[in-house]
mmCIF file of C-alpha atoms in Angstrom:
data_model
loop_
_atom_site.group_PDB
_atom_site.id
_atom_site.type_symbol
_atom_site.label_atom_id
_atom_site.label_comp_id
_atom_site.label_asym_id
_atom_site.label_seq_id
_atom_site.Cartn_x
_atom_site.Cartn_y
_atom_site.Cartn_z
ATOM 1 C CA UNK A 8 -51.764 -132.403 -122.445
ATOM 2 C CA UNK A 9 -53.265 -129.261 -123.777
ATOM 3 C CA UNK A 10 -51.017 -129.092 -127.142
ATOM 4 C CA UNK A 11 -52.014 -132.869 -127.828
ATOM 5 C CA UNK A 12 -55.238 -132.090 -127.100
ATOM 6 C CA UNK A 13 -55.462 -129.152 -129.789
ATOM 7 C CA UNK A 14 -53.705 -131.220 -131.878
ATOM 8 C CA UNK A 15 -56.708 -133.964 -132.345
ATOM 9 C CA UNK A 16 -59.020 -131.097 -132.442
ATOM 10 C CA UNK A 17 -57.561 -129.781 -135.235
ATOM 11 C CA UNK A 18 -56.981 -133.115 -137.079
ATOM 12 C CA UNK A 19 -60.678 -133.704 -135.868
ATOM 13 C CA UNK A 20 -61.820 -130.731 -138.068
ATOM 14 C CA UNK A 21 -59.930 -131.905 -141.053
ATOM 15 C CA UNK A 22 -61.393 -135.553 -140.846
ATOM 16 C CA UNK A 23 -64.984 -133.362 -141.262
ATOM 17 C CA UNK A 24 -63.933 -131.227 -143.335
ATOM 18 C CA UNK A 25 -62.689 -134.247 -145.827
ATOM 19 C CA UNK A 26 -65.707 -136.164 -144.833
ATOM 20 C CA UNK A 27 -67.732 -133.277 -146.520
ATOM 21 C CA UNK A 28 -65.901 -132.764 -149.331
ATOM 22 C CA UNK A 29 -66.284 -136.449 -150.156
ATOM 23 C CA UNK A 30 -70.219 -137.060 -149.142
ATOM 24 C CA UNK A 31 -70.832 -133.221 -151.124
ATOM 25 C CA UNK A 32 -68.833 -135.245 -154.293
ATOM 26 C CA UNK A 33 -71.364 -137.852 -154.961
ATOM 27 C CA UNK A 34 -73.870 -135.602 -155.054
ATOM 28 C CA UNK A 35 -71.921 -132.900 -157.471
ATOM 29 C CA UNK A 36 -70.906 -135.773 -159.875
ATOM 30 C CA UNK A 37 -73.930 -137.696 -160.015
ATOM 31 C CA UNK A 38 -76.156 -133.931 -160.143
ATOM 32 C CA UNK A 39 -74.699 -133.008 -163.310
ATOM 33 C CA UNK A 40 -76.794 -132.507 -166.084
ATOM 34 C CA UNK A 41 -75.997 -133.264 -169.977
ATOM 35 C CA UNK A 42 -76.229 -129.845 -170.786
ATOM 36 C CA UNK A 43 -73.720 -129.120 -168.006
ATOM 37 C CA UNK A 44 -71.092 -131.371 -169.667
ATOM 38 C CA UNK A 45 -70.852 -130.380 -172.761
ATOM 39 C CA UNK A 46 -71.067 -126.453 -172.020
ATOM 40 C CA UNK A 47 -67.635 -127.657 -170.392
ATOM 41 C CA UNK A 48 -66.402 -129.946 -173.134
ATOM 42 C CA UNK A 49 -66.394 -126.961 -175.477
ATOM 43 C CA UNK A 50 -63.702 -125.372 -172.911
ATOM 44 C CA UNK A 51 -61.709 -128.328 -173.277
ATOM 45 C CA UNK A 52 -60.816 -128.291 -169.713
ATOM 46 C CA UNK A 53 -58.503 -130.897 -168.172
ATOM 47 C CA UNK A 54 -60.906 -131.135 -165.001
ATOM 48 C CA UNK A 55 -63.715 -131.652 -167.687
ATOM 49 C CA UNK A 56 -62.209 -134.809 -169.201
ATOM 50 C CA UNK A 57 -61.853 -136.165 -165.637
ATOM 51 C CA UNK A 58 -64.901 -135.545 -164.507
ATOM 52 C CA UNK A 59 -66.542 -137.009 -167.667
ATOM 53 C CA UNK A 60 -63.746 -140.361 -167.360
ATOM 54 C CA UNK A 61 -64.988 -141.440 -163.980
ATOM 55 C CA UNK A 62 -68.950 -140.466 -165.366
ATOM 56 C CA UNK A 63 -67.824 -143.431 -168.002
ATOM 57 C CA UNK A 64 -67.668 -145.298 -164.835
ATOM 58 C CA UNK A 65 -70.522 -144.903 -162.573
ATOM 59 C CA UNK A 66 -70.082 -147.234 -160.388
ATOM 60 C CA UNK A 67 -66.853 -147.280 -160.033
ATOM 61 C CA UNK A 68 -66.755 -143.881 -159.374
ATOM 62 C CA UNK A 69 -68.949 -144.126 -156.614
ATOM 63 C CA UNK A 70 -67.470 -147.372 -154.773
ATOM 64 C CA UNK A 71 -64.543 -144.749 -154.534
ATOM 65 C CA UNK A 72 -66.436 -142.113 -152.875
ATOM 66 C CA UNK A 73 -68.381 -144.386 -150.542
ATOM 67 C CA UNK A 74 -64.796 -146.228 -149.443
ATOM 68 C CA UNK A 75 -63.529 -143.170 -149.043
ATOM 69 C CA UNK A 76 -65.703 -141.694 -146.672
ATOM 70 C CA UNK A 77 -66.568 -144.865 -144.947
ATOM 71 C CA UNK A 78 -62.547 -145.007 -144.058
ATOM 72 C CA UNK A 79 -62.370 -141.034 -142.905
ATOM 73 C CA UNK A 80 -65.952 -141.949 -140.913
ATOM 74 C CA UNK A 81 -64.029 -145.181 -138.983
ATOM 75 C CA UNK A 82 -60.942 -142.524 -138.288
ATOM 76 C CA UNK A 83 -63.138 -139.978 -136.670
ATOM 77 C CA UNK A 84 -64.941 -141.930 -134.650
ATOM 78 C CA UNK A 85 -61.677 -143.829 -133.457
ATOM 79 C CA UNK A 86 -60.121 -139.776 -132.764
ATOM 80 C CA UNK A 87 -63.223 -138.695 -130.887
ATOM 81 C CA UNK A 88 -63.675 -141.827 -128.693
ATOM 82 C CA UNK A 89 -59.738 -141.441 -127.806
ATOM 83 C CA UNK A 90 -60.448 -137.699 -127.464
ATOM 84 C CA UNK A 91 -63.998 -138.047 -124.567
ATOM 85 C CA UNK A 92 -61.313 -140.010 -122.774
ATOM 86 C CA UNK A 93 -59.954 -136.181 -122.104
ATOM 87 C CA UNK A 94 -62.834 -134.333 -122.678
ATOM 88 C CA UNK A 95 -65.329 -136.404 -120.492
ATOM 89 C CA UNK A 96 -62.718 -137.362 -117.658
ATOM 90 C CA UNK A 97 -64.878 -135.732 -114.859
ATOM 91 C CA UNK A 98 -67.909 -137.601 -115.613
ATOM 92 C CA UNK A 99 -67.523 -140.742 -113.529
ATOM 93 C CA UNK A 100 -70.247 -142.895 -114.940
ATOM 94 C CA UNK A 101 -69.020 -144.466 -118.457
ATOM 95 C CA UNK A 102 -72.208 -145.177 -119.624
ATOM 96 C CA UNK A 103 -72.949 -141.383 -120.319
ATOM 97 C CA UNK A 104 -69.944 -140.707 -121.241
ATOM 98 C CA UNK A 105 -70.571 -143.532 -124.181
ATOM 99 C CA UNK A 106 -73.722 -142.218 -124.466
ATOM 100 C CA UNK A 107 -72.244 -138.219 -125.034
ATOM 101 C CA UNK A 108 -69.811 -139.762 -127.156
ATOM 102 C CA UNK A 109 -72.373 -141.602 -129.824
ATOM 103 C CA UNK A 110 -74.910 -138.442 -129.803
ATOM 104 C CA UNK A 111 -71.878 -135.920 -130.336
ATOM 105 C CA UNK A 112 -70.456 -137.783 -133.201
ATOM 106 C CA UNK A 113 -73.275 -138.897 -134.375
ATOM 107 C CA UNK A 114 -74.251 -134.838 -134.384
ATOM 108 C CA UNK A 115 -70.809 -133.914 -136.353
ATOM 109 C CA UNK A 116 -71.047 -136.665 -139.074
ATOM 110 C CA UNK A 117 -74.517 -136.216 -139.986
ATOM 111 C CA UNK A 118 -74.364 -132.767 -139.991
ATOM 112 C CA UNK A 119 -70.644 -131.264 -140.782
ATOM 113 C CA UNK A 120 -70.249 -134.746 -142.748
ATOM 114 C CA UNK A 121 -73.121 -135.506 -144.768
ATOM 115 C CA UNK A 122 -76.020 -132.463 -144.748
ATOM 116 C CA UNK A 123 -74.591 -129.078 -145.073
ATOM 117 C CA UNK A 124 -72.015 -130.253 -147.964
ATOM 118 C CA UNK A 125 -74.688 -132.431 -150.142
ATOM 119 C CA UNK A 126 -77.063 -129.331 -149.826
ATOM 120 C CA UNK A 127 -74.007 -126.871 -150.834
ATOM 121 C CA UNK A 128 -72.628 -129.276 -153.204
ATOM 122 C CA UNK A 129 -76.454 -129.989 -154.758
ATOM 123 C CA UNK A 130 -76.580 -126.109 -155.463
ATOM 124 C CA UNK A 131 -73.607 -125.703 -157.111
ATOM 125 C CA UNK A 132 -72.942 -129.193 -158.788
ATOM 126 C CA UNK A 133 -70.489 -128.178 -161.299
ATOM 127 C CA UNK A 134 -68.443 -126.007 -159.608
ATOM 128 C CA UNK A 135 -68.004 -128.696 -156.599
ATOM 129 C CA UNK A 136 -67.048 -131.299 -159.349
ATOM 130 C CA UNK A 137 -64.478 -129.792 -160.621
ATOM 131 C CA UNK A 138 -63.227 -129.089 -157.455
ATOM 132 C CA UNK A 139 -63.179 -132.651 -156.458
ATOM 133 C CA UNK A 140 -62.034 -134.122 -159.666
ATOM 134 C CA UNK A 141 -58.680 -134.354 -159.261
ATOM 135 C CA UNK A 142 -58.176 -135.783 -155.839
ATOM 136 C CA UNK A 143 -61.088 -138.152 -156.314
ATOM 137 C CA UNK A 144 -59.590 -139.409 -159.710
ATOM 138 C CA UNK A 145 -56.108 -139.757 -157.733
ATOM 139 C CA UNK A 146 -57.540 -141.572 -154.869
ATOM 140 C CA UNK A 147 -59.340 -144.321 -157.249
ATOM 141 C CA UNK A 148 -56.247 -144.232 -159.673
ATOM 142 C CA UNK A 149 -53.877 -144.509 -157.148
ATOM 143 C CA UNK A 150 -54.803 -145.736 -153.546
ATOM 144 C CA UNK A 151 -57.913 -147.674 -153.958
ATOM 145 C CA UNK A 152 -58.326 -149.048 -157.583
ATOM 146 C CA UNK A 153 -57.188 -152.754 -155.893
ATOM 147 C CA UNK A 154 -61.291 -152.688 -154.261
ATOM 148 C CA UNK A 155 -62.924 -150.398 -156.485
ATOM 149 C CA UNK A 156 -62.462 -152.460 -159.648
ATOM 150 C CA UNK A 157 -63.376 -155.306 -157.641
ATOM 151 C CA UNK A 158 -66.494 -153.857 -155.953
ATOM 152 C CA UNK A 159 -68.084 -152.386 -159.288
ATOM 153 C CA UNK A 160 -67.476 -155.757 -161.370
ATOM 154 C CA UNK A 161 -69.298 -157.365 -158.722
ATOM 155 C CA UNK A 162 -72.317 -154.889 -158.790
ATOM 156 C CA UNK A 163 -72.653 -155.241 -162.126
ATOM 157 C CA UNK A 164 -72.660 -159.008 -162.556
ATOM 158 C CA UNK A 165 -75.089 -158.726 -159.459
ATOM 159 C CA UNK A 166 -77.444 -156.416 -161.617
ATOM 160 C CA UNK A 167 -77.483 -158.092 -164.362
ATOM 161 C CA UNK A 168 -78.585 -161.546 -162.876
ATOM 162 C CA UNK A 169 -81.334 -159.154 -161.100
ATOM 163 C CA UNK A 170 -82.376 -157.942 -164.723
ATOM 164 C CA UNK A 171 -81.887 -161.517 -166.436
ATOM 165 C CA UNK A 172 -84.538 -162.961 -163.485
ATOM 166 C CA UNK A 173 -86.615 -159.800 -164.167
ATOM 167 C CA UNK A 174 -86.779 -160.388 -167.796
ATOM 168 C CA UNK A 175 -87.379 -164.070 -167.639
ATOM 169 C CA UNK A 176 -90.021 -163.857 -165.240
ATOM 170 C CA UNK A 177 -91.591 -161.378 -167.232
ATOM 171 C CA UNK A 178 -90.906 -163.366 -170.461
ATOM 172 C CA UNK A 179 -92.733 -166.470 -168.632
ATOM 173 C CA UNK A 180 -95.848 -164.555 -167.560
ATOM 174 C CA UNK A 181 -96.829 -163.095 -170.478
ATOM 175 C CA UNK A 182 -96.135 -167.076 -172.720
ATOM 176 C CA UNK A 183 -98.497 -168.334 -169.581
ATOM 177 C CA UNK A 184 -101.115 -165.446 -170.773
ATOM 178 C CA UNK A 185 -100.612 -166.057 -174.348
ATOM 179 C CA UNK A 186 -101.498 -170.230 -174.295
ATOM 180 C CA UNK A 187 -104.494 -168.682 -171.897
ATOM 181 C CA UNK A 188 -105.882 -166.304 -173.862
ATOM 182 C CA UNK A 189 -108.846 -167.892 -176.368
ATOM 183 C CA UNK A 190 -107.641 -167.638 -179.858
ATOM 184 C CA UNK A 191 -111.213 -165.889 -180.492
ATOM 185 C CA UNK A 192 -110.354 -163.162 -178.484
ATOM 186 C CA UNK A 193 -107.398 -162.061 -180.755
ATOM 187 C CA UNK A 194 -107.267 -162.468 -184.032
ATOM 188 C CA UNK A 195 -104.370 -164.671 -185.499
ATOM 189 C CA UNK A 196 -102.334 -161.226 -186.557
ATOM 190 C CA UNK A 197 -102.587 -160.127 -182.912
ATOM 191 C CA UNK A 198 -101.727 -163.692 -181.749
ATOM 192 C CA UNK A 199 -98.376 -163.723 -183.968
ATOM 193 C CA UNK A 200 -97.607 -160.491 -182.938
ATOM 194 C CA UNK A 201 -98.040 -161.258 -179.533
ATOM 195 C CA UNK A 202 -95.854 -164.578 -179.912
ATOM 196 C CA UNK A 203 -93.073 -162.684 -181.658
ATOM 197 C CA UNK A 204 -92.791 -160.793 -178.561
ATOM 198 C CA UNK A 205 -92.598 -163.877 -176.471
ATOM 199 C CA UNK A 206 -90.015 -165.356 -178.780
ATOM 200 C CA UNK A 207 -87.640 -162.310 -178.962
ATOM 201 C CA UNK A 208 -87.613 -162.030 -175.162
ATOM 202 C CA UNK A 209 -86.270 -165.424 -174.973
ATOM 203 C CA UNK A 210 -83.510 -165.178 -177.166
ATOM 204 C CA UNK A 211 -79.628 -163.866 -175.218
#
């Protein structure tokens, strides 16, 4: 009982530990600066050209880290409610023990999973990247490419509509204040200038 105890414990720690290391990625990736990146390019560094590969791919890159980490999340909480059944066997009432349960790992994700990495991995944004380059280019390469690829096509089709409805809203608004506006209020320059506008922002 006591060596399978230990031994969720310990694979406990290494689900945070990995949960960190993923949540303190996104941050170190998308905290790099331009100046950052090519300071490295002139070292020609393999972890360089990863880290600027996935860049190419913003979205994609981060569908990967959010999967990721939302997977390792749904395993730790599955360890630790198997573990309180071990931990929390002399509390009779399972209401607090559910309620112990939720506040502890609520307690260890937020804070061993999400804060103290993002602030570490915020202060030191290059170093982090290039420590995560490799096995976060292998894990969207190799192991989850068949939702990422999936998931970022469909974000960007999504934004694009967004910006297409943006644009022709906008487009519409400013035709509706053109026909309003009395022609001796602009002169006919301004008013051709103003329809041009009109007219390019309704050609694709």
């Amino acid at each position: 009982m006591q060596g399978s105890l230990l031994i969720q414990l310990l694979f406990l720690t290494l689900l945070l530990v990995t949960s960190g290391l993923i949540s303190g990625a996104e941050v170190a990736f998308f905290s790099l600066t331009k100046d950052q990146l090519e300071s490295e390019e002139e070292k020609k560094s393999r972890q360089t050209e990863v880290i600027q590969k996935m860049l190419d791919k913003p979205k994609r890159l981060l569908a990967t880290i959010l999967i990721t980490n939302n997977f390792i999340n749904i395993a730790i909480v599955l360890l630790f409610a198997n573990l309180g059944e071990e931990l929390f066997s002399q509390i009779e009432n399972p209401l607090l023990v559910l309620l112990i349960e939720i506040g502890l790992i609520t307690f260890l994700i937020l804070f061993f999973g999400e804060i103290l990495p993002k602030i570490y991995a915020n202060r030191n944004a290059l170093s982090f990247s290039k420590t995560m380059a490799f096995p976060i280019f292998t894990i969207d390469r190799y192991f989850l490419f068949f939702m990422t690829i999936p998931m970022s096509n469909i974000t960007r089709f999504m934004e694009s509509r967004l910006a297409r409805k943006n644009n022709e809203f906008s487009i519409d608004k400013l035709s509706q204040a053109l026909e309003l506006t009395d022609e001796q209020e602009t002169t006919k320059e301004e008013h051709k200038i103003l329809q041009g506008i009109v007219n390019f922002g309704n050609t694709d």
